[in-house]
Tab-separated table of C-alpha atoms and ligand atoms in Angstrom:
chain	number	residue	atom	x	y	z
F	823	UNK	CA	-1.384	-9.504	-3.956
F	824	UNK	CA	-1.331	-6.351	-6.773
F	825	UNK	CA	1.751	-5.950	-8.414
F	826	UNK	CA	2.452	-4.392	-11.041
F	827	UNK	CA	3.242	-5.598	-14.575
F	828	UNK	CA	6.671	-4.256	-15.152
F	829	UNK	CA	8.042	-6.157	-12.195
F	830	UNK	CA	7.098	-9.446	-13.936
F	831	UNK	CA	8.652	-8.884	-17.223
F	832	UNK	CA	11.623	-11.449	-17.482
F	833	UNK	CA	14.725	-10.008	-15.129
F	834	UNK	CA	17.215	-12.773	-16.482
F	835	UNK	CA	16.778	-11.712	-20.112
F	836	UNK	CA	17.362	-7.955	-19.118
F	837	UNK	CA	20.521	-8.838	-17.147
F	838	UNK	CA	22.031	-10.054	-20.593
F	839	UNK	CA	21.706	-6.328	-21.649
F	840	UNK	CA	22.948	-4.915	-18.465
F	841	UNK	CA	25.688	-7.153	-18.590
F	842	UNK	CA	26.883	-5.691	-21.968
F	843	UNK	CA	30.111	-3.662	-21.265
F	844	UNK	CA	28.532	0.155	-21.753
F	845	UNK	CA	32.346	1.743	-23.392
F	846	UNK	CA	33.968	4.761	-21.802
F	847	UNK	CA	30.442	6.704	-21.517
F	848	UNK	CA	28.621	6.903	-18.453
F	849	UNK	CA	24.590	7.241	-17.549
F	850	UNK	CA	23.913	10.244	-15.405
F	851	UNK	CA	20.193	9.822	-13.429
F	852	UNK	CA	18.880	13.209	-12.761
F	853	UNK	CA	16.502	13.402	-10.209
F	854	UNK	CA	14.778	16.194	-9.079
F	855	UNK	CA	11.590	16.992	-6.151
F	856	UNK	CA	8.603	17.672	-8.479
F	857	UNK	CA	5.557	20.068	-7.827
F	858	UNK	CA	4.445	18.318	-5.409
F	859	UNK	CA	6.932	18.980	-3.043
F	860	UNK	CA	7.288	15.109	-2.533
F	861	UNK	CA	7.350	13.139	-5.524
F	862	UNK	CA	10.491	12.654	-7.794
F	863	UNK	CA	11.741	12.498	-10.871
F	864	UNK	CA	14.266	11.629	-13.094
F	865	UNK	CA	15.721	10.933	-16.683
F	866	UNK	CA	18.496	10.115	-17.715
F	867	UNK	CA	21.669	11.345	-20.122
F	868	UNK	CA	24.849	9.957	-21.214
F	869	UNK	CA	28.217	11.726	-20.423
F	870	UNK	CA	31.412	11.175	-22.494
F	871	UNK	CA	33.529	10.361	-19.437
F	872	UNK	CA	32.672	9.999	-15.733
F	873	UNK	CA	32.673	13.186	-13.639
F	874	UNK	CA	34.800	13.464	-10.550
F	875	UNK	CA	32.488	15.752	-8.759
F	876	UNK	CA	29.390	18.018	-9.372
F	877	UNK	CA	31.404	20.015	-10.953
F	878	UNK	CA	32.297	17.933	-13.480
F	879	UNK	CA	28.243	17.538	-14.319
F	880	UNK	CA	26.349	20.171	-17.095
F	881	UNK	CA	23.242	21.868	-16.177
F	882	UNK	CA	20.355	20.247	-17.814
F	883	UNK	CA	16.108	20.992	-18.463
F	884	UNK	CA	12.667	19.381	-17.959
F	885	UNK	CA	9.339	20.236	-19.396
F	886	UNK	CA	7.699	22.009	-15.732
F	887	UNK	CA	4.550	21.945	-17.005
F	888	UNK	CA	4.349	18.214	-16.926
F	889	UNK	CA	5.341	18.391	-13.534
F	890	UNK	CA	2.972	21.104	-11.589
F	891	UNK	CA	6.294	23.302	-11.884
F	892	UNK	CA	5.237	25.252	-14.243
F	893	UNK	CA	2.476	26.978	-17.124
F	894	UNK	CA	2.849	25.359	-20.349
F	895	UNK	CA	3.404	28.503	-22.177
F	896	UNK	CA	6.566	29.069	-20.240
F	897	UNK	CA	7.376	25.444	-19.011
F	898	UNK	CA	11.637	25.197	-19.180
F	899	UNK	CA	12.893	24.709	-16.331
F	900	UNK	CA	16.608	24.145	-15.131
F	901	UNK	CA	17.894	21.464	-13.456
F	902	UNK	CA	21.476	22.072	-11.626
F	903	UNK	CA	23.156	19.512	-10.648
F	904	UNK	CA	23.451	19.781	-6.791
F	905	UNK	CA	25.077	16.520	-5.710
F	906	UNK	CA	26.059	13.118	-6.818
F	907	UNK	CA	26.171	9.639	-6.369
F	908	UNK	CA	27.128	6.205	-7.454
F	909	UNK	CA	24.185	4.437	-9.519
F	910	UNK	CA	23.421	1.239	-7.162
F	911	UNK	CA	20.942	0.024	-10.404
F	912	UNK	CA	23.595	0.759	-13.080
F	913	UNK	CA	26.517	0.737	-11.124
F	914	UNK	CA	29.982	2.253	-11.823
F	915	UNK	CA	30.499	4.164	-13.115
F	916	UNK	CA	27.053	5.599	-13.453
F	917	UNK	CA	25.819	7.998	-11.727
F	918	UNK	CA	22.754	9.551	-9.260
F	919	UNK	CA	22.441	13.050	-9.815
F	920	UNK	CA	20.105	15.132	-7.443
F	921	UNK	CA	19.605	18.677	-8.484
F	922	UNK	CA	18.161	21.689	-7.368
F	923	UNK	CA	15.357	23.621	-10.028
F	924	UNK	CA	15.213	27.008	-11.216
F	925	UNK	CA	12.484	28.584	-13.145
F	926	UNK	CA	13.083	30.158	-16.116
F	927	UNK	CA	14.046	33.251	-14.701
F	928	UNK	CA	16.945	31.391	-12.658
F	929	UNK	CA	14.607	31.647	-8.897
F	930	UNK	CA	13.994	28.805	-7.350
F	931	UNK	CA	11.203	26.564	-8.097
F	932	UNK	CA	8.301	26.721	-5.252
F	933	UNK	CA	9.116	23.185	-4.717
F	934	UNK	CA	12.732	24.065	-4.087
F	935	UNK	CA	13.539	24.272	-0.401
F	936	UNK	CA	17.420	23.463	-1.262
F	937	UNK	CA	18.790	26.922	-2.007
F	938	UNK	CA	16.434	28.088	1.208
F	939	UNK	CA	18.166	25.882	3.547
F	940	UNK	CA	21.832	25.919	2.114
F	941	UNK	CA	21.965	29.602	2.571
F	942	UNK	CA	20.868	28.827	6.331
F	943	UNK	CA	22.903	26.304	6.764
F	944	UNK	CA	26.170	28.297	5.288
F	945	UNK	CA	25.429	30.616	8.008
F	946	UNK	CA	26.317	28.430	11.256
F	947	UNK	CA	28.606	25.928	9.599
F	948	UNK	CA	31.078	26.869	12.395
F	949	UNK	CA	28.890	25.135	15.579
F	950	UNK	CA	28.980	21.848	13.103
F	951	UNK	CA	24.868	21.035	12.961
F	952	UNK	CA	24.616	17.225	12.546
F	953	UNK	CA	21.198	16.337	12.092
F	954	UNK	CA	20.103	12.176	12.051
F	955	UNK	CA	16.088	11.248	10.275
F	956	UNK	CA	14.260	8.456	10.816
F	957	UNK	CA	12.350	7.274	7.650
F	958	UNK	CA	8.936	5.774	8.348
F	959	UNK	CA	7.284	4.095	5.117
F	960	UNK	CA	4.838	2.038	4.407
F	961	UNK	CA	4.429	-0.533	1.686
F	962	UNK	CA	1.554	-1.159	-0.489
F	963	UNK	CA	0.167	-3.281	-3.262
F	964	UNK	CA	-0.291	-1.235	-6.772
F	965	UNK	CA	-4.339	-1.280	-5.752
F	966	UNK	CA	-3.067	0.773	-2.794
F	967	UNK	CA	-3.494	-2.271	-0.234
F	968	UNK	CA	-0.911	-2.361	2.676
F	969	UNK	CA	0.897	-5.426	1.715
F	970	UNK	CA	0.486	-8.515	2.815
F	971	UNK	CA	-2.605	-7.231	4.236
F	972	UNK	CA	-5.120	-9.892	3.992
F	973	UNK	CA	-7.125	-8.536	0.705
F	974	UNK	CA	-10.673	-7.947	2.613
F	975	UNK	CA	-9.667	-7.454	6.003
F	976	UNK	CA	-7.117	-6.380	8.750
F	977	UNK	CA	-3.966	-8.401	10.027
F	978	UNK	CA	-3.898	-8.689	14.037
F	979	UNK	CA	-3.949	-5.577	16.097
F	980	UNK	CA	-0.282	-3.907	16.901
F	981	UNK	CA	2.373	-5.384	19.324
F	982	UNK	CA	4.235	-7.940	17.875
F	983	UNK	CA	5.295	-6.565	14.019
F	984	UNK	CA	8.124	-3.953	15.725
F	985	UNK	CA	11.330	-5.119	15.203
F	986	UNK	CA	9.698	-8.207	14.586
F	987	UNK	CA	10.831	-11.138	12.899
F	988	UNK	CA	9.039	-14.280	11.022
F	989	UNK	CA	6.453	-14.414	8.024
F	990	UNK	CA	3.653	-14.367	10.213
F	991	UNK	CA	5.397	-10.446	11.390
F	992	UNK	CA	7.762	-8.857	9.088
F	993	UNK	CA	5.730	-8.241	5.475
F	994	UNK	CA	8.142	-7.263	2.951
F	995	UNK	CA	12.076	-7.810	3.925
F	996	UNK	CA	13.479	-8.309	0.696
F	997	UNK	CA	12.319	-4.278	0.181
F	998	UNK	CA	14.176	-3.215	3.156
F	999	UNK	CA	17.301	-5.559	2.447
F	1000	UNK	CA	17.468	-4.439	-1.436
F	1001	UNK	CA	17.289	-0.596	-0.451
F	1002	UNK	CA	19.377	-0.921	2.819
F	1003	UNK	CA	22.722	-2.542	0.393
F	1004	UNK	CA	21.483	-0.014	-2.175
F	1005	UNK	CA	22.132	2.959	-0.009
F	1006	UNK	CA	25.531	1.460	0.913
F	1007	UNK	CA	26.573	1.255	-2.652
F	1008	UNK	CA	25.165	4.891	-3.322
F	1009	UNK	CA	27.339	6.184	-0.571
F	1010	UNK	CA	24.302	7.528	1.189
F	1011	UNK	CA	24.781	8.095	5.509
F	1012	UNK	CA	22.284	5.105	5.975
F	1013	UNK	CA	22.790	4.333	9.345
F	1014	UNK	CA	20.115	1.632	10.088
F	1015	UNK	CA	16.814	-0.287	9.752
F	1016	UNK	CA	14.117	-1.359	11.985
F	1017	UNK	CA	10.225	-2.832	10.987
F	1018	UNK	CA	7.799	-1.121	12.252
F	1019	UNK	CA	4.617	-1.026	14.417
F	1020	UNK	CA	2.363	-1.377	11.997
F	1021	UNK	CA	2.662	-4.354	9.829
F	1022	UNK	CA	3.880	-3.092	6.067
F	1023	UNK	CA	5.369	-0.505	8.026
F	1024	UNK	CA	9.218	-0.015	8.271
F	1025	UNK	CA	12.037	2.348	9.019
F	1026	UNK	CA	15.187	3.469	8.106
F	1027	UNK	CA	17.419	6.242	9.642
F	1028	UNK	CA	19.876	8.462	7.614
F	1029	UNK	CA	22.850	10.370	9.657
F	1030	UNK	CA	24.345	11.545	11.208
F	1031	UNK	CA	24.709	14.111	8.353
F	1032	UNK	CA	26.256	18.216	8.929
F	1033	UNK	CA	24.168	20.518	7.054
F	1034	UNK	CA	22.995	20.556	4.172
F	1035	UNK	CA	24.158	16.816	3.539
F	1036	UNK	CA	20.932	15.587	5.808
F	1037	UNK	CA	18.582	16.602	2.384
F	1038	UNK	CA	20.491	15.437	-0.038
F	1039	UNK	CA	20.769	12.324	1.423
F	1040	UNK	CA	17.768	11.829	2.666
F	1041	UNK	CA	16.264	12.906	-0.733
F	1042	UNK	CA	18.452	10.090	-2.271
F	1043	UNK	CA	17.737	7.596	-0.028
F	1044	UNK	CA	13.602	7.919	-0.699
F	1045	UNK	CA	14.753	7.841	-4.321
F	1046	UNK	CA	16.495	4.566	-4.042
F	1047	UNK	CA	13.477	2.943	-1.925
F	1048	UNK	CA	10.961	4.161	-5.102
F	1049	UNK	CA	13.354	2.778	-7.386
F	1050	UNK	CA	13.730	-0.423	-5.285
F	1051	UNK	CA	9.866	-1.196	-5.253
F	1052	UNK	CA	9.624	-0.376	-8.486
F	1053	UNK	CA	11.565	-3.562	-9.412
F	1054	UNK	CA	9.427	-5.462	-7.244
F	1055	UNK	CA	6.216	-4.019	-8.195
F	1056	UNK	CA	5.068	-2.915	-5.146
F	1057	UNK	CA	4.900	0.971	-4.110
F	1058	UNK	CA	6.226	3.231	-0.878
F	1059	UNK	CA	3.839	5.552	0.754
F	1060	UNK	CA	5.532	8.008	2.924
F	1061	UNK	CA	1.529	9.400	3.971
F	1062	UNK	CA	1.769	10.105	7.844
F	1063	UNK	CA	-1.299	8.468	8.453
F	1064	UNK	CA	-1.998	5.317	5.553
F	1065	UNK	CA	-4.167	3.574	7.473
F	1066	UNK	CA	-7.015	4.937	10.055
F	1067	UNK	CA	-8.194	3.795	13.400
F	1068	UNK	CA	-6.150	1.554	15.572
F	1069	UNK	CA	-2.777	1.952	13.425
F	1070	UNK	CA	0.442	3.907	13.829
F	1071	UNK	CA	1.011	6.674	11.338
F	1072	UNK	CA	4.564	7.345	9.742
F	1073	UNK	CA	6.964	10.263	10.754
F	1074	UNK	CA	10.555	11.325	10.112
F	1075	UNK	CA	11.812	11.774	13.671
F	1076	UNK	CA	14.795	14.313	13.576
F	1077	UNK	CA	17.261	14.273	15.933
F	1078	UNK	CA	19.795	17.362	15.755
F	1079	UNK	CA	22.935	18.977	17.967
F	1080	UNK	CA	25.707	20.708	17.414
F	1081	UNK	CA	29.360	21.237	18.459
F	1082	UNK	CA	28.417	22.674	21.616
F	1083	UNK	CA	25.891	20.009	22.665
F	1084	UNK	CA	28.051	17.449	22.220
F	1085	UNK	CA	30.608	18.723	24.577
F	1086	UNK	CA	30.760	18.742	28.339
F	1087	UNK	CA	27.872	20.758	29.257
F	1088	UNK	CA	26.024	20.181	26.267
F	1089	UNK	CA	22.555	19.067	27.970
F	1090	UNK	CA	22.622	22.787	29.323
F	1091	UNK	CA	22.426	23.698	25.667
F	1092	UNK	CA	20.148	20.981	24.482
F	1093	UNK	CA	17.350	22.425	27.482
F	1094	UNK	CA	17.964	26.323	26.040
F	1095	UNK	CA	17.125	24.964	22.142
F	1096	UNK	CA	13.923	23.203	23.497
F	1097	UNK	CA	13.096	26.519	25.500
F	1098	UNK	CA	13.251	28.517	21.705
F	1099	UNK	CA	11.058	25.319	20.144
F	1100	UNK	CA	8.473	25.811	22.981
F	1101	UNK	CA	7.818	29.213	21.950
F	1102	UNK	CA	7.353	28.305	18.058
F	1103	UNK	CA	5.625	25.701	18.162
F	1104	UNK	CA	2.995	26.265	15.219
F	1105	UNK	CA	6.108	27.448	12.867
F	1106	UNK	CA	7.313	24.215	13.043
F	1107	UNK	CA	4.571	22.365	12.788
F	1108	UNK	CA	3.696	24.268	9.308
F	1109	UNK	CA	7.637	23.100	8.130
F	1110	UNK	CA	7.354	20.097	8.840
F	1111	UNK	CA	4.798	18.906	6.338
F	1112	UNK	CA	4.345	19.836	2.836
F	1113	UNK	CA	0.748	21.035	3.720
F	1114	UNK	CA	1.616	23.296	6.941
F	1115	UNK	CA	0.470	20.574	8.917
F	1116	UNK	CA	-2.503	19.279	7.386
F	1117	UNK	CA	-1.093	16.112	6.979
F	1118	UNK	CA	0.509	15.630	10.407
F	1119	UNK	CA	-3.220	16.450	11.862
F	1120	UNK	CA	-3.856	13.206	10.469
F	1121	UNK	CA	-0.977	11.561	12.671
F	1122	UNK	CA	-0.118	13.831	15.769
F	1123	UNK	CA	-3.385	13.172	17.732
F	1124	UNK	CA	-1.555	12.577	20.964
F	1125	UNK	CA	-2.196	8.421	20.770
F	1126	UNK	CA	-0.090	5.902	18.684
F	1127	UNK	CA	3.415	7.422	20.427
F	1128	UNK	CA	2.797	10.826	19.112
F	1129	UNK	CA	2.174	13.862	20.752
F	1130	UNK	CA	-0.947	16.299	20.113
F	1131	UNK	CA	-0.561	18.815	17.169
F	1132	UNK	CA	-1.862	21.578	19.175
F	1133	UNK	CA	0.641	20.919	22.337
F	1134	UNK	CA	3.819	21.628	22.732
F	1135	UNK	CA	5.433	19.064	25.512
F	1136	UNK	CA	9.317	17.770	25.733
F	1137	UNK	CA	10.701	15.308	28.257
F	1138	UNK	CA	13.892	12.435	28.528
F	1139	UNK	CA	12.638	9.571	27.028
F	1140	UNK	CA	8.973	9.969	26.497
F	1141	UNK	CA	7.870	9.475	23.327
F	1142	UNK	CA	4.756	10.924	23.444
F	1143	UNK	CA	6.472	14.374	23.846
F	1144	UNK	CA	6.964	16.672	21.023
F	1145	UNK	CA	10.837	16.360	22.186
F	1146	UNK	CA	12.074	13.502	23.544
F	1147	UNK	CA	16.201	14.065	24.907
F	1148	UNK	CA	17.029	10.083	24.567
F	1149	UNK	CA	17.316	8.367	28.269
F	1150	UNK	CA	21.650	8.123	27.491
F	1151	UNK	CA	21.506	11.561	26.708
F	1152	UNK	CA	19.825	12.430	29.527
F	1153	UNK	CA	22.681	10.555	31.534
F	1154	UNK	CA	25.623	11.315	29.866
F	1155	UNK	CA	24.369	15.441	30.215
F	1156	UNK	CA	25.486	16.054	26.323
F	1157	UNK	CA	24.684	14.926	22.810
F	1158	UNK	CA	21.385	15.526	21.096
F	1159	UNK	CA	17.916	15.663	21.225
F	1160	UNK	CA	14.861	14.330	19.031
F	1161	UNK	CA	12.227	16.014	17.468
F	1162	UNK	CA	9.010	13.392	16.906
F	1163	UNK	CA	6.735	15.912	14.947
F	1164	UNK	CA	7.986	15.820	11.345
F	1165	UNK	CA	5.605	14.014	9.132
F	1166	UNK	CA	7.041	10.623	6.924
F	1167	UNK	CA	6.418	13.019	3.850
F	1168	UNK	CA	8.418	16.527	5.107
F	1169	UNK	CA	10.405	18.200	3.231
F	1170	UNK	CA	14.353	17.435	4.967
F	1171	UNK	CA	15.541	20.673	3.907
F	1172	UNK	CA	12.200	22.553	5.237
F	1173	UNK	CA	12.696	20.633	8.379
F	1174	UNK	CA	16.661	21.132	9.221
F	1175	UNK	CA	16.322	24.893	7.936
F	1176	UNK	CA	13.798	25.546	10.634
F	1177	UNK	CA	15.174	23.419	13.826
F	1178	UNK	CA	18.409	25.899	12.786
F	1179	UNK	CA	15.981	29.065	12.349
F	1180	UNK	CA	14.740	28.651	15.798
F	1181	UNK	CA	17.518	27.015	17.953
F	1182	UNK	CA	20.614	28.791	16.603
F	1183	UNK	CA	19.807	31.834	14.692
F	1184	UNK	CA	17.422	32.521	17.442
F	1185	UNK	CA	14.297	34.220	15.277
F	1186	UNK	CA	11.397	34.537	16.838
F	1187	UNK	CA	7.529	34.505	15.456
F	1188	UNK	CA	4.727	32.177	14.564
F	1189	UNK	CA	3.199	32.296	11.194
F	1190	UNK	CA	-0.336	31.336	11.962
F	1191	UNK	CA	-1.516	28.472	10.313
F	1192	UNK	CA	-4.382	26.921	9.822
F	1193	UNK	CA	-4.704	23.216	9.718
F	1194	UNK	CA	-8.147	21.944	10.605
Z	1129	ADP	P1	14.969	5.988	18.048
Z	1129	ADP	O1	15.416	5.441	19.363
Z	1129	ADP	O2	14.277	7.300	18.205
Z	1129	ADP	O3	14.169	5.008	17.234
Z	1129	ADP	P2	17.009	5.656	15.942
Z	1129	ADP	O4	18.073	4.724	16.371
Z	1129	ADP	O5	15.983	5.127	14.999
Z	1129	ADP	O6	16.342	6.309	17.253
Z	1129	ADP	O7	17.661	6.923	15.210
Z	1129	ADP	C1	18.633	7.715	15.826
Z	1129	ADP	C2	19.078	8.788	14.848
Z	1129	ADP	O8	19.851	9.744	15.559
Z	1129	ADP	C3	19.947	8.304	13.692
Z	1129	ADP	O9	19.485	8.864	12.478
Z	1129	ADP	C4	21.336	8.857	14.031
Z	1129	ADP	O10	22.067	9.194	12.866
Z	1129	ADP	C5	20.961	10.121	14.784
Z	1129	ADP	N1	22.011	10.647	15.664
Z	1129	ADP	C6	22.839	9.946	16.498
Z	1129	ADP	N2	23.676	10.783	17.143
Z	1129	ADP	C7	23.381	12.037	16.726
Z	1129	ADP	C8	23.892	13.338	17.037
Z	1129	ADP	N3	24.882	13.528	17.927
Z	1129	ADP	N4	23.353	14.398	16.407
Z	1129	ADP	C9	22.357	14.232	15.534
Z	1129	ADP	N5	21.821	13.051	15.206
Z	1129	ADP	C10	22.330	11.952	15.794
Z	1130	MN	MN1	13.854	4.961	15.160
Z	1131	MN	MN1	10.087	4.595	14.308
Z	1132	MN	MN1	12.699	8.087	16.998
């Protein structure tokens, strides 16, 4: 099994350090969504008394050009602090600090979908959109080996790893148990965990969350799980499709309403969203990955409890439908609905901005994409 080298230096001689009482300062974690549009980053700086809010927290700078952010000739970038956190590695009262980044001319960074969606968002905070994701990750060794995998070969074929439990089924449960009590700590919406279909593979779901809140904790919540297998030396893919052949890929189901879907009635609502989706179906598909659907090509191939990239399809619990409205939903005539195409890797704010684009601002329009 690869692992890496930092996650065997001695953790009982570092907890004398930790242990140390740190004085009336406090150790603000920025983190920040690089270049890539889906790796992080961070650094940290030390504040001369805890902040009560974001507020409370100064602006701050990173070198862009060390991140694909930015030339080197003109590489500042800002980092504004957008929300915050308590520090489940450092504890109280440290802090988590996720923040938006501008380039030097105060615009957003290409990589920064926040402003985007809050502006959306701000715009129909009145019918209360609660949105809910489901994680999908897999784990690997540090040679890029699903772990636990056997090191030349394949485990047995899918059926009994989902929501399974045992050695010979769930690979990797101290990851999921660390990051699950992490999230608590943090204060992030984590609502739940499940293992997966593929072994390696798990889930966890963050919501429900109104707004712009579903990002930010979302964002956090991959943080903490990077963090997590960091300590033990093992690494989180969030590719849509890690493995070929005969093996579920990894999405980020997103299930959404609002006030008025909720209420009495609301399933009469629900069926007039889906009607809007049907109609844009390549706009979302280019949100919902950070290659305008390149990736999910990889995963939506209408086997493995997807639905085909090039198909549109909704239906009460199918989950081979783009849409699925959830069988209690379908009963109780209200509540929400689930969208299966997001990719593990999307962008949260891409994806929330553009289920409230379609289904409540009502804009119409495809932007052609191509994704073969
Ligand atoms: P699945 O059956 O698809 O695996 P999960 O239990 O994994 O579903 O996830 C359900 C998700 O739906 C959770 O993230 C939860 O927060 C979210 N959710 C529940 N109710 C609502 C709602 N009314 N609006 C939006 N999201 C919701
Ligand atoms: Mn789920
Ligand atoms: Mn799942
Ligand atoms: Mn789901």
């Amino acid at each position: 099994m690869a692992t890496s080298a930092s996650s065997k230096l001695n953790k009982v001689v570092k907890r004398q350090y930790l242990d140390l009482p740190q004085g009336v300062r406090v150790q603000a974690m920025y983190i920040w969504v690089d270049g890539s549009g889906e790796g992080l980053r961070c650094k940290t700086r030390t504040l001369d008394s805890e902040p009560k809010s974001v507020q409370d927290l100064p602006e701050w700078n990173f070198d862009g050009s060390s991140t694909y952010q930015s030339e080197g000739s003109n590489s500042d970038m800002f980092l504004v602090p957008a929300a915050m956190f308590r520090d489940p590695f450092r504890k109280d009262p440290n802090k988590l600090v996720l923040c938006e980044v501008l380039k030097y001319n105060r615009q957003a960074a290409e990589s920064n979908l926040r402003g985007s969606c809050r502006r959306v968002m701000s715009r129909v905070a009145s019918e209360q959109p609660w949105f809910g994701m489901e994680q999908e990750y897999t784990l690997l060794g540090t040679d890029g080996h699903p772990f636990g995998w056997p090191s030349n070969g394949f485990p047995g074929p899918q059926g009994p790893y989902y929501c399974g439990v045992g050695a010979d089924k769930a690979y990797g449960r101290d990851i999921v148990e660390a990051h699950y009590r992490a999230c608590l700590y943090a204060e992030v919406q984590i609502c739940g965990t499940n293992a997966e279909v593929m072994p390696a593979q798990w889930e966890f779901q963050v919501g429900p969350c109104q707004g712009i809140d579903m990002g930010d904790h979302l964002w956090v919540a991959r943080f903490i799980l990077h963090r997590v297998c960091e300590d033990f030396g093992v690494v989180v893919s969030f590719d849509p499709k890690p493995i070929s052949g005969n093996w579920n890929g990894a999405g980020c189901h997103t299930n959404f309403s609002t006030k008025d879907m909720r209420q009495e009635g609301g399933l009469k609502v629900i069926e007039d969203a889906i009607e809007l989706l049907a109609k844009r179906h390549r706009y979302h598909i280019c949100a919902y990955d950070p290659k305008g659907g390149l990736d999910n090509a990889r995963r939506l191939t209408g086997q493995h409890e997807t639905s085909n990239i090039d198909q549109f399809s909704a239906g009460v619990a199918n989950r081979g439908a783009s849409i699925r409205i959830p069988r209690a939903v379908g009963q109780d005539k209200k509540g929400y609905f689930e969208d299966r195409r997001p990719a593990a890797n999307c962008d949260p704010y891409s994806v929330t901005e553009a289920l409230v684009r379609t289904c409540l601002l009502k804009e119409e329009g495809e932007e052609p994409v191509d994704y073969s």
